[in-house]
Short mmCIF file of C-alpha atoms and ligand atoms in Angstrom, two decimals:
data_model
loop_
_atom_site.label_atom_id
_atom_site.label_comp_id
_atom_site.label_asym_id
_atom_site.label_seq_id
_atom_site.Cartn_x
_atom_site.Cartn_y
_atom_site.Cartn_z
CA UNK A 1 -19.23 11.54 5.75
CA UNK A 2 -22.18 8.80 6.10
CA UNK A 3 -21.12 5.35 6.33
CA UNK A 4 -23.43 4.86 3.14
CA UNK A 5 -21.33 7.68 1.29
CA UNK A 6 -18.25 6.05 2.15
CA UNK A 7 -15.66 5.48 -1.12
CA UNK A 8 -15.36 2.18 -2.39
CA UNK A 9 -11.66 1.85 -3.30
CA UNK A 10 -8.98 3.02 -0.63
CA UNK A 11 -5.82 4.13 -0.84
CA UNK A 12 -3.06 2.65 1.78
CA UNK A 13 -0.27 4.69 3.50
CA UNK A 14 1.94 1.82 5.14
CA UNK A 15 5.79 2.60 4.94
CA UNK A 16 4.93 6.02 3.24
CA UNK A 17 6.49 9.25 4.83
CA UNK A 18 8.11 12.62 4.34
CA UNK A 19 8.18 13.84 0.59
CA UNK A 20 6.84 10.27 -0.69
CA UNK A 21 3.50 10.09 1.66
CA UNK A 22 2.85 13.93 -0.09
CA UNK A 23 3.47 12.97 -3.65
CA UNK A 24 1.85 9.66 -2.97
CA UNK A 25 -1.29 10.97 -1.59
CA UNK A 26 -1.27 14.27 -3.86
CA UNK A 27 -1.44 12.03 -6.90
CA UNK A 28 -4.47 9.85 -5.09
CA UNK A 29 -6.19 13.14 -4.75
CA UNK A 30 -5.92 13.68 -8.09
CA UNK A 31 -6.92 10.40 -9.71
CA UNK A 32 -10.22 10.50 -7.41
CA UNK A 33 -9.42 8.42 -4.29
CA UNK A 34 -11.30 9.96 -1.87
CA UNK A 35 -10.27 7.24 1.61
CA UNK A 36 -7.03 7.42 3.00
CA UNK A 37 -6.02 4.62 4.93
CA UNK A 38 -3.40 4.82 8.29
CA UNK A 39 -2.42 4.10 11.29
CA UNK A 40 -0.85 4.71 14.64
CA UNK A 41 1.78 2.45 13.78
CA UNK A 42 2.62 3.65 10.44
CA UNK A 43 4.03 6.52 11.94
CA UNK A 44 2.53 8.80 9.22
CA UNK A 45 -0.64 10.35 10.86
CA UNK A 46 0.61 13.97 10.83
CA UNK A 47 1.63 13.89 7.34
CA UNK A 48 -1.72 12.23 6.16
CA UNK A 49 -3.56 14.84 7.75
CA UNK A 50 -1.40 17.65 6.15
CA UNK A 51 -2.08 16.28 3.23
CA UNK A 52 -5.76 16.05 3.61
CA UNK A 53 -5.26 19.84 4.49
CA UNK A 54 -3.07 20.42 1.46
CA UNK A 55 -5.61 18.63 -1.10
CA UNK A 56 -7.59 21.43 -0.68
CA UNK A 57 -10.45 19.14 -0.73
CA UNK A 58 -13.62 19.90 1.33
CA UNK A 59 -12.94 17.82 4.69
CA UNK A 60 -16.41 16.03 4.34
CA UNK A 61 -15.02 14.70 0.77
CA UNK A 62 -12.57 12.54 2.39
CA UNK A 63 -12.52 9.36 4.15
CA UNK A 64 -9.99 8.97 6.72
CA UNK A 65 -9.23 5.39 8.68
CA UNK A 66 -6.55 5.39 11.74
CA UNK A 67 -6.38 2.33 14.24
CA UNK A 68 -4.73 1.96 17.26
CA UNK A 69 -1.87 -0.43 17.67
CA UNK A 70 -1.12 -3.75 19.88
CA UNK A 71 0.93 -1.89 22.79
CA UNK A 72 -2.73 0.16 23.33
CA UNK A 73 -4.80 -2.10 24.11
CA UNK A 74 -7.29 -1.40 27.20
CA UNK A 75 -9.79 0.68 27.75
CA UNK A 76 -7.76 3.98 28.67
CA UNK A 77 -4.94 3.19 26.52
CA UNK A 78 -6.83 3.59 23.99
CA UNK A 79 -8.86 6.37 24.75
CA UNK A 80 -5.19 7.93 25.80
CA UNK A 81 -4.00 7.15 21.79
CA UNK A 82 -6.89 8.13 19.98
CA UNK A 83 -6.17 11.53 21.65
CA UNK A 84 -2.68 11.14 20.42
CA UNK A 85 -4.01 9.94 17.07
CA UNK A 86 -6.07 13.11 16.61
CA UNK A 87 -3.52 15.37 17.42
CA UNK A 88 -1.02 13.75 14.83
CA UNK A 89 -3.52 14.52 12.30
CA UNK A 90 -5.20 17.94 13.16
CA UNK A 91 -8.04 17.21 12.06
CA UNK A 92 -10.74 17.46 13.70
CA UNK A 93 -12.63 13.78 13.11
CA UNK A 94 -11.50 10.63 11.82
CA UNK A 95 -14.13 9.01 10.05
CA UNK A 96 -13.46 5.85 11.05
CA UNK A 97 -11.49 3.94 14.01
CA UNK A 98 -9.94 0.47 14.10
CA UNK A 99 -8.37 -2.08 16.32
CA UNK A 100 -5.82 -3.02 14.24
CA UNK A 101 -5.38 -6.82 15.47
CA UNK A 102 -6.83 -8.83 18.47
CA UNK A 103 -3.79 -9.65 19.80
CA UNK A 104 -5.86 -11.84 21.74
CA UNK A 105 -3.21 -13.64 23.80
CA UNK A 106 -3.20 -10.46 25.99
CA UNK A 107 -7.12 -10.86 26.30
CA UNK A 108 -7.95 -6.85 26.28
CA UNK A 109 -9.36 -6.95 22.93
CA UNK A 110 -13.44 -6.39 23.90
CA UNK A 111 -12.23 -4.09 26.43
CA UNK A 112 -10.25 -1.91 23.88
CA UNK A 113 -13.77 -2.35 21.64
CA UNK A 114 -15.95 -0.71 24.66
CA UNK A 115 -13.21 2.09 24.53
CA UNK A 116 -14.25 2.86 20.70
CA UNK A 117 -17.77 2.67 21.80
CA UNK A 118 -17.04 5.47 24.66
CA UNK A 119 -15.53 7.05 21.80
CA UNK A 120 -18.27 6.71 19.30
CA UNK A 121 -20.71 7.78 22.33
CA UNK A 122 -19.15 11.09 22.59
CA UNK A 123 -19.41 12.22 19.04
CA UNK A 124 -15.16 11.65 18.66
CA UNK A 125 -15.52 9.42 15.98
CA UNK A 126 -17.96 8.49 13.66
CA UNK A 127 -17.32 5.09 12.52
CA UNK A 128 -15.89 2.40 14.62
CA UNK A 129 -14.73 -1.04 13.60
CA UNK A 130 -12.24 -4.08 13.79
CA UNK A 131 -8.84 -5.28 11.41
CA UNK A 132 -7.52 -8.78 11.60
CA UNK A 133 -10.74 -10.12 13.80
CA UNK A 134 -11.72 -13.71 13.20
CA UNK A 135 -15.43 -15.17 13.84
CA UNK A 136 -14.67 -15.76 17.40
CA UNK A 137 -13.37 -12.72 17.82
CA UNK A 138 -16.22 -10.89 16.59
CA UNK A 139 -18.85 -13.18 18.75
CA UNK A 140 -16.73 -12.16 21.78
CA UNK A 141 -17.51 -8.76 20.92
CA UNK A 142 -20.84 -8.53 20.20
CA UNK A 143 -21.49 -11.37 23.39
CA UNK A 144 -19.89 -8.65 25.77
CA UNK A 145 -21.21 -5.33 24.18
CA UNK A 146 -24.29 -6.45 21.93
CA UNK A 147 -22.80 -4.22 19.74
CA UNK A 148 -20.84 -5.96 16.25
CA UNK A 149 -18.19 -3.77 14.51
CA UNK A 150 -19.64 -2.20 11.56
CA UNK A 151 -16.27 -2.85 9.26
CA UNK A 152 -13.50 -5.78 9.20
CA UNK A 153 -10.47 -4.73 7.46
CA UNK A 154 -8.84 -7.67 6.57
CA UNK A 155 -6.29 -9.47 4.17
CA UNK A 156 -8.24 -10.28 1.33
CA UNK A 157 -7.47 -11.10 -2.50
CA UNK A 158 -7.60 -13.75 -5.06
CA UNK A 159 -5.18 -16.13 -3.08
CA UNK A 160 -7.22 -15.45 0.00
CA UNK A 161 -11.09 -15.17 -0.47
CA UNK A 162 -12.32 -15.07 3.19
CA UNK A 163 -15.19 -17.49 2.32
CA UNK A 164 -16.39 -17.91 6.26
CA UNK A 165 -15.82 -14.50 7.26
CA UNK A 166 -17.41 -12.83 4.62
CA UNK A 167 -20.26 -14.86 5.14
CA UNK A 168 -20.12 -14.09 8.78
CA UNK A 169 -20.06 -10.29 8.14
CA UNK A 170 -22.96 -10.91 5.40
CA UNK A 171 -24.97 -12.01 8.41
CA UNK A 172 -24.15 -9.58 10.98
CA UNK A 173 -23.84 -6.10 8.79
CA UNK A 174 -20.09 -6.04 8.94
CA UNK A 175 -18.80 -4.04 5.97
CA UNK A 176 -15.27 -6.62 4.71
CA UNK A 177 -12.48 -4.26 3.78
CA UNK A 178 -9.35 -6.02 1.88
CA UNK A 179 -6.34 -5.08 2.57
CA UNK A 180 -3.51 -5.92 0.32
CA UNK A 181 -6.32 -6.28 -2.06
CA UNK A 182 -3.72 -6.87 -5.12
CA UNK A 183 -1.38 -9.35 -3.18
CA UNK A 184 1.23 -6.92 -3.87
CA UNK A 185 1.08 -7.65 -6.99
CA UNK A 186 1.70 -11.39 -6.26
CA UNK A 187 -0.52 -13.71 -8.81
CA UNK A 188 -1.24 -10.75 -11.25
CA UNK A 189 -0.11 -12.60 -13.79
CA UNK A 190 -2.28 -15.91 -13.04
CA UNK A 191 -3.50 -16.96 -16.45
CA UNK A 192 -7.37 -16.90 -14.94
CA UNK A 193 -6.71 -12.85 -14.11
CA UNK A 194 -4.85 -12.26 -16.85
CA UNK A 195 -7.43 -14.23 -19.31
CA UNK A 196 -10.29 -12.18 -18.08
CA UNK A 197 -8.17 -8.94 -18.27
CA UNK A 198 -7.74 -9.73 -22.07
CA UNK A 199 -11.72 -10.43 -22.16
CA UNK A 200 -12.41 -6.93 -20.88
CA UNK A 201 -9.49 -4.84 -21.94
CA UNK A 202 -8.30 -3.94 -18.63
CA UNK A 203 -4.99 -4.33 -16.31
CA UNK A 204 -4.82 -7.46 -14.02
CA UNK A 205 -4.87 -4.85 -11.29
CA UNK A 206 -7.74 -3.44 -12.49
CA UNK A 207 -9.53 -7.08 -12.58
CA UNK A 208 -8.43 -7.74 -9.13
CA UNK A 209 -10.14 -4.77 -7.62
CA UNK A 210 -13.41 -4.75 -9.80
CA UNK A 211 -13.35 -8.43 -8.35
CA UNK A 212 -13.20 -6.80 -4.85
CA UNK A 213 -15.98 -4.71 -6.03
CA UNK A 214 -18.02 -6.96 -7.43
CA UNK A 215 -18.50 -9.71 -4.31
CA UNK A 216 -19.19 -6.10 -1.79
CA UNK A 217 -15.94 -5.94 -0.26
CA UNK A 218 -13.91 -1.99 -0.29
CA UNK A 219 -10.35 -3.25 -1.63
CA UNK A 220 -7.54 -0.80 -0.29
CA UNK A 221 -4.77 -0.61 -2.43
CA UNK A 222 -1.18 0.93 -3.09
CA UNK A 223 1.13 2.11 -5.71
CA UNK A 224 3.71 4.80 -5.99
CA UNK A 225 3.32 5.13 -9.39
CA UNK A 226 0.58 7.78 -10.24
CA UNK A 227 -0.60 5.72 -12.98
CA UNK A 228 -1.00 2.64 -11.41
CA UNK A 229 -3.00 5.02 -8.82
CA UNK A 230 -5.31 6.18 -11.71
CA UNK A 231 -6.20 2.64 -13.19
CA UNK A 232 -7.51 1.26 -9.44
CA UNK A 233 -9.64 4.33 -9.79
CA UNK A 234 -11.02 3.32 -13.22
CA UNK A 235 -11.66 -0.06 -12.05
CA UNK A 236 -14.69 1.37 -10.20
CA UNK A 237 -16.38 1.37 -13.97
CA UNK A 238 -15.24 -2.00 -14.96
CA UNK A 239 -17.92 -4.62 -14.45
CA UNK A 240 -17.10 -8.58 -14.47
CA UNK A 241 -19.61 -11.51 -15.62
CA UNK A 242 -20.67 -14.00 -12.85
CA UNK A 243 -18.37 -16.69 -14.75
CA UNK A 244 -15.79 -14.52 -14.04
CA UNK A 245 -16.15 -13.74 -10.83
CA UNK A 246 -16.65 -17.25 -9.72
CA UNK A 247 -13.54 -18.22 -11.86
CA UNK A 248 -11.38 -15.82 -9.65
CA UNK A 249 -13.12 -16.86 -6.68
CA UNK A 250 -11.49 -20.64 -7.59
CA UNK A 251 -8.30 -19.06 -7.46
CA UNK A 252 -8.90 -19.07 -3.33
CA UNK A 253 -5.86 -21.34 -1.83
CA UNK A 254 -6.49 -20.01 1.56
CA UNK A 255 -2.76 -18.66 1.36
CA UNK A 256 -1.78 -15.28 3.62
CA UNK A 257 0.42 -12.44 2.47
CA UNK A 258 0.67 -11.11 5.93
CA UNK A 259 0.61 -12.19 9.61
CA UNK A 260 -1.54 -14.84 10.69
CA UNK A 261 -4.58 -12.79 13.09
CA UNK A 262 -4.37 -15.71 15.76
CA UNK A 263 -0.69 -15.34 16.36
CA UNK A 264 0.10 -11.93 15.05
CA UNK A 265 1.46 -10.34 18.56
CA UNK A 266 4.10 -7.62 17.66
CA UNK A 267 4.14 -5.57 20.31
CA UNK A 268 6.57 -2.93 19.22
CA UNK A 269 5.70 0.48 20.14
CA UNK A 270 3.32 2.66 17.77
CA UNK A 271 5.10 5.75 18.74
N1 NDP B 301 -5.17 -3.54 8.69
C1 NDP B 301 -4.01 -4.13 8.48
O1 NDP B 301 -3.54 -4.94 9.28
C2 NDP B 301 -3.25 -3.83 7.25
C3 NDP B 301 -3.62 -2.76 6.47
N2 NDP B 301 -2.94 -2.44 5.34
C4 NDP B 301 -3.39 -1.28 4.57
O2 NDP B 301 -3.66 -1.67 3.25
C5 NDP B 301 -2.88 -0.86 2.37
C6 NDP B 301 -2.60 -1.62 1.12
O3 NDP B 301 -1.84 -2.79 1.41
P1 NDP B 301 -0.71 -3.21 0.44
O4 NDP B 301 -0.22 -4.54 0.83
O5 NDP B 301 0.27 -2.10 0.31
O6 NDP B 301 -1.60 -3.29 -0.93
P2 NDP B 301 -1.36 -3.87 -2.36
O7 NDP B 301 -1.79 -5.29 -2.42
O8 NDP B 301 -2.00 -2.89 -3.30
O9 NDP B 301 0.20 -3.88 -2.58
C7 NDP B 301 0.93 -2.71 -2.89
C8 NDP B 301 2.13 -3.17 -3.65
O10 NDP B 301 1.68 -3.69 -4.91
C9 NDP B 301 2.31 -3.03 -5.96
N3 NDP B 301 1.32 -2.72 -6.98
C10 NDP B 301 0.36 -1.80 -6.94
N4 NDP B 301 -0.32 -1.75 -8.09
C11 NDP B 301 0.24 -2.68 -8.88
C12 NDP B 301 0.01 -3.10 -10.20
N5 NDP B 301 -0.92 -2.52 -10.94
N6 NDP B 301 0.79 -4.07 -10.71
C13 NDP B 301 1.76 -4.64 -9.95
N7 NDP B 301 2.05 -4.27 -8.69
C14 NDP B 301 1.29 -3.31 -8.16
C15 NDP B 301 2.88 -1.74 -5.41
O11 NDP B 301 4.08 -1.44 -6.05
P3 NDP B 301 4.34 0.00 -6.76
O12 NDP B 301 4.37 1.01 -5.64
O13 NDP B 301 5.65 -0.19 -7.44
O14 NDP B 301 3.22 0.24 -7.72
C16 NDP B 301 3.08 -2.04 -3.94
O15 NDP B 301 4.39 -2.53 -3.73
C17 NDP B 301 -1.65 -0.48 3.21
O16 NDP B 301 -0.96 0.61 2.68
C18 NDP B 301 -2.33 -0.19 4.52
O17 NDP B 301 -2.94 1.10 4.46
C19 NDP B 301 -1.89 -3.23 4.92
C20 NDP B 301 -1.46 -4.30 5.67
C21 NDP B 301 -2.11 -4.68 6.91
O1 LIG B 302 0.70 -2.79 7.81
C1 LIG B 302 -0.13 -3.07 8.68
O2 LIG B 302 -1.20 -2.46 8.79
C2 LIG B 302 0.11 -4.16 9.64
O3 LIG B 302 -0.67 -4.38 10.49
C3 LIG B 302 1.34 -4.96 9.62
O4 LIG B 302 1.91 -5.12 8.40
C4 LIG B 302 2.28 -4.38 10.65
O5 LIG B 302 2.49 -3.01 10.38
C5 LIG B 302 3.57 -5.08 10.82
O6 LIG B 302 4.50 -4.44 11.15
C6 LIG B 302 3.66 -6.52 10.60
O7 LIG B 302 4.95 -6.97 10.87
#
């Protein structure tokens, strides 16, 4: 698929396996998500791509994201687990590749990044990109390749707008991603989200993610409840006012869900 044709609202498989990453991902088919998220370290790459298989959906319909994990990092590392990667899936492309975190206390982050760009080189992967980077990060990057990521997947949502990074991205074509894009769930029922949900007659959920939507960042989401799964869908209709936008854009306290990117080191084993 074209970068340009890329879906707008993701669906997440962290912590999903066996019988639950099927019904999970069978029911995402169905309500009209059309990018699956994973991972190395999720552990769930073989069952995502069965169930890409199993949609019965043409393989150019749908988006699929993998990364490579902390204990790769390095240039043949990672070549050596994107090998792995597409073997776990059976597919044969992934549409787009990601570091998953800097890690940069081990330092092989822009080496691991000219490994992706080997890999874009040879045709093994179409889209190649960063999760977790910070500015400096991404000037290290571009300093020793001349070549920025074309996505960040980050944590992003009401409680954590991104302000800087975003604008970095705006500047340099980086494509935000959000992960976590509903907090799990965490300040859904803020008075400001659930004030402009009454205003438009949709789901605080549904608010969050046409937020997303509406300031150009791709929110990635995840329920295991089918209809849950259907209403992120429907949010790609909804359209919010610039009062509202900027009103959930005050909700910003800078506040992470998740691990912090300049610290985050877990080094457990993807596989
Ligand atoms: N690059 C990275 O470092 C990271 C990437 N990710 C990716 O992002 C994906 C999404 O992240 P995740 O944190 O799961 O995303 P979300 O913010 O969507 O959180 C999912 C949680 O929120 C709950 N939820 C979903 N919809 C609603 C709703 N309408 N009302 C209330 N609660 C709701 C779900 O519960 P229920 O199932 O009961 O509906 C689930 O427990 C991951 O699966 C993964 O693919 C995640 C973390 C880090
Ligand atoms: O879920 C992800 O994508 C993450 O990067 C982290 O949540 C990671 O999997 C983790 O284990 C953090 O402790």
């Amino acid at each position: 698929m074209r970068f340009s044709e890329m879906p707008r609202i993701g669906l997440g498989t962290s912590q999903l396996h066996g019988d639950e990453l099927a019904r999970v991902l069978a029911a995402g088919f169905e309500a009209g998500y059309r990018w699956v998220d994973t991972a190395a370290r999720y552990g769930n790459e073989a069952g995502v791509g069965a169930a890409v298989r199993a949609s019965g959906l043409p393989r150019e319909d749908v988006w699929v994201t993998t990364k490579v994990w902390n204990d790769h990092h390095g240039y043949e590392a990672v070549l050596a687990d994107f090998g792995t990667s597409m073997r776990e899936l059976g597919l044969e492309r992934v549409d787009l590749y990601l570091i998953h975190w800097p890690v940069a206390s081990r330092d092989l982050y822009a080496e691991s990044w000219r490994a992706l760009l080997r890999l874009r080189e040879e045709g093994l992967v179409d889209h190649i990109g960063v999760s977790n980077f910070q500015i400096p990060h991404l000037e290290r990057l571009f300093a020793e390749t001349g070549v920025y990521p074309l996505v960040n997947q980050v944590e992003a949502h009401p409680f954590l707008g991104q302000v800087p990074l975003r604008a970095f991205h705006a500047a340099h074509g980086i494509q935000t991603q959000a992960w976590s894009a509903l907090n799990k769930g965490r300040g859904l029922d803020d008075p400001v989200i659930t004030g402009i949900a009454g205003e438009i007659g949709a789901s605080p959920a549904q608010v969050v993610l046409a937020w997303h939507l509406a300031r150009g960042t791709r929110p990635i989401t995840k329920s295991g409840k089918p209809e849950r799964l259907a209403a992120g869908i429907a949010a790609l209709d909804l359209r919010l006012s610039d009062a509202q936008v900027a009103a959930i854009d005050a909700l910003d306290r800078g506040e992470r869900g998740g691990p912090d990117p300049d610290t985050m080191e877990l080094m457990e084993a993807s596989r």
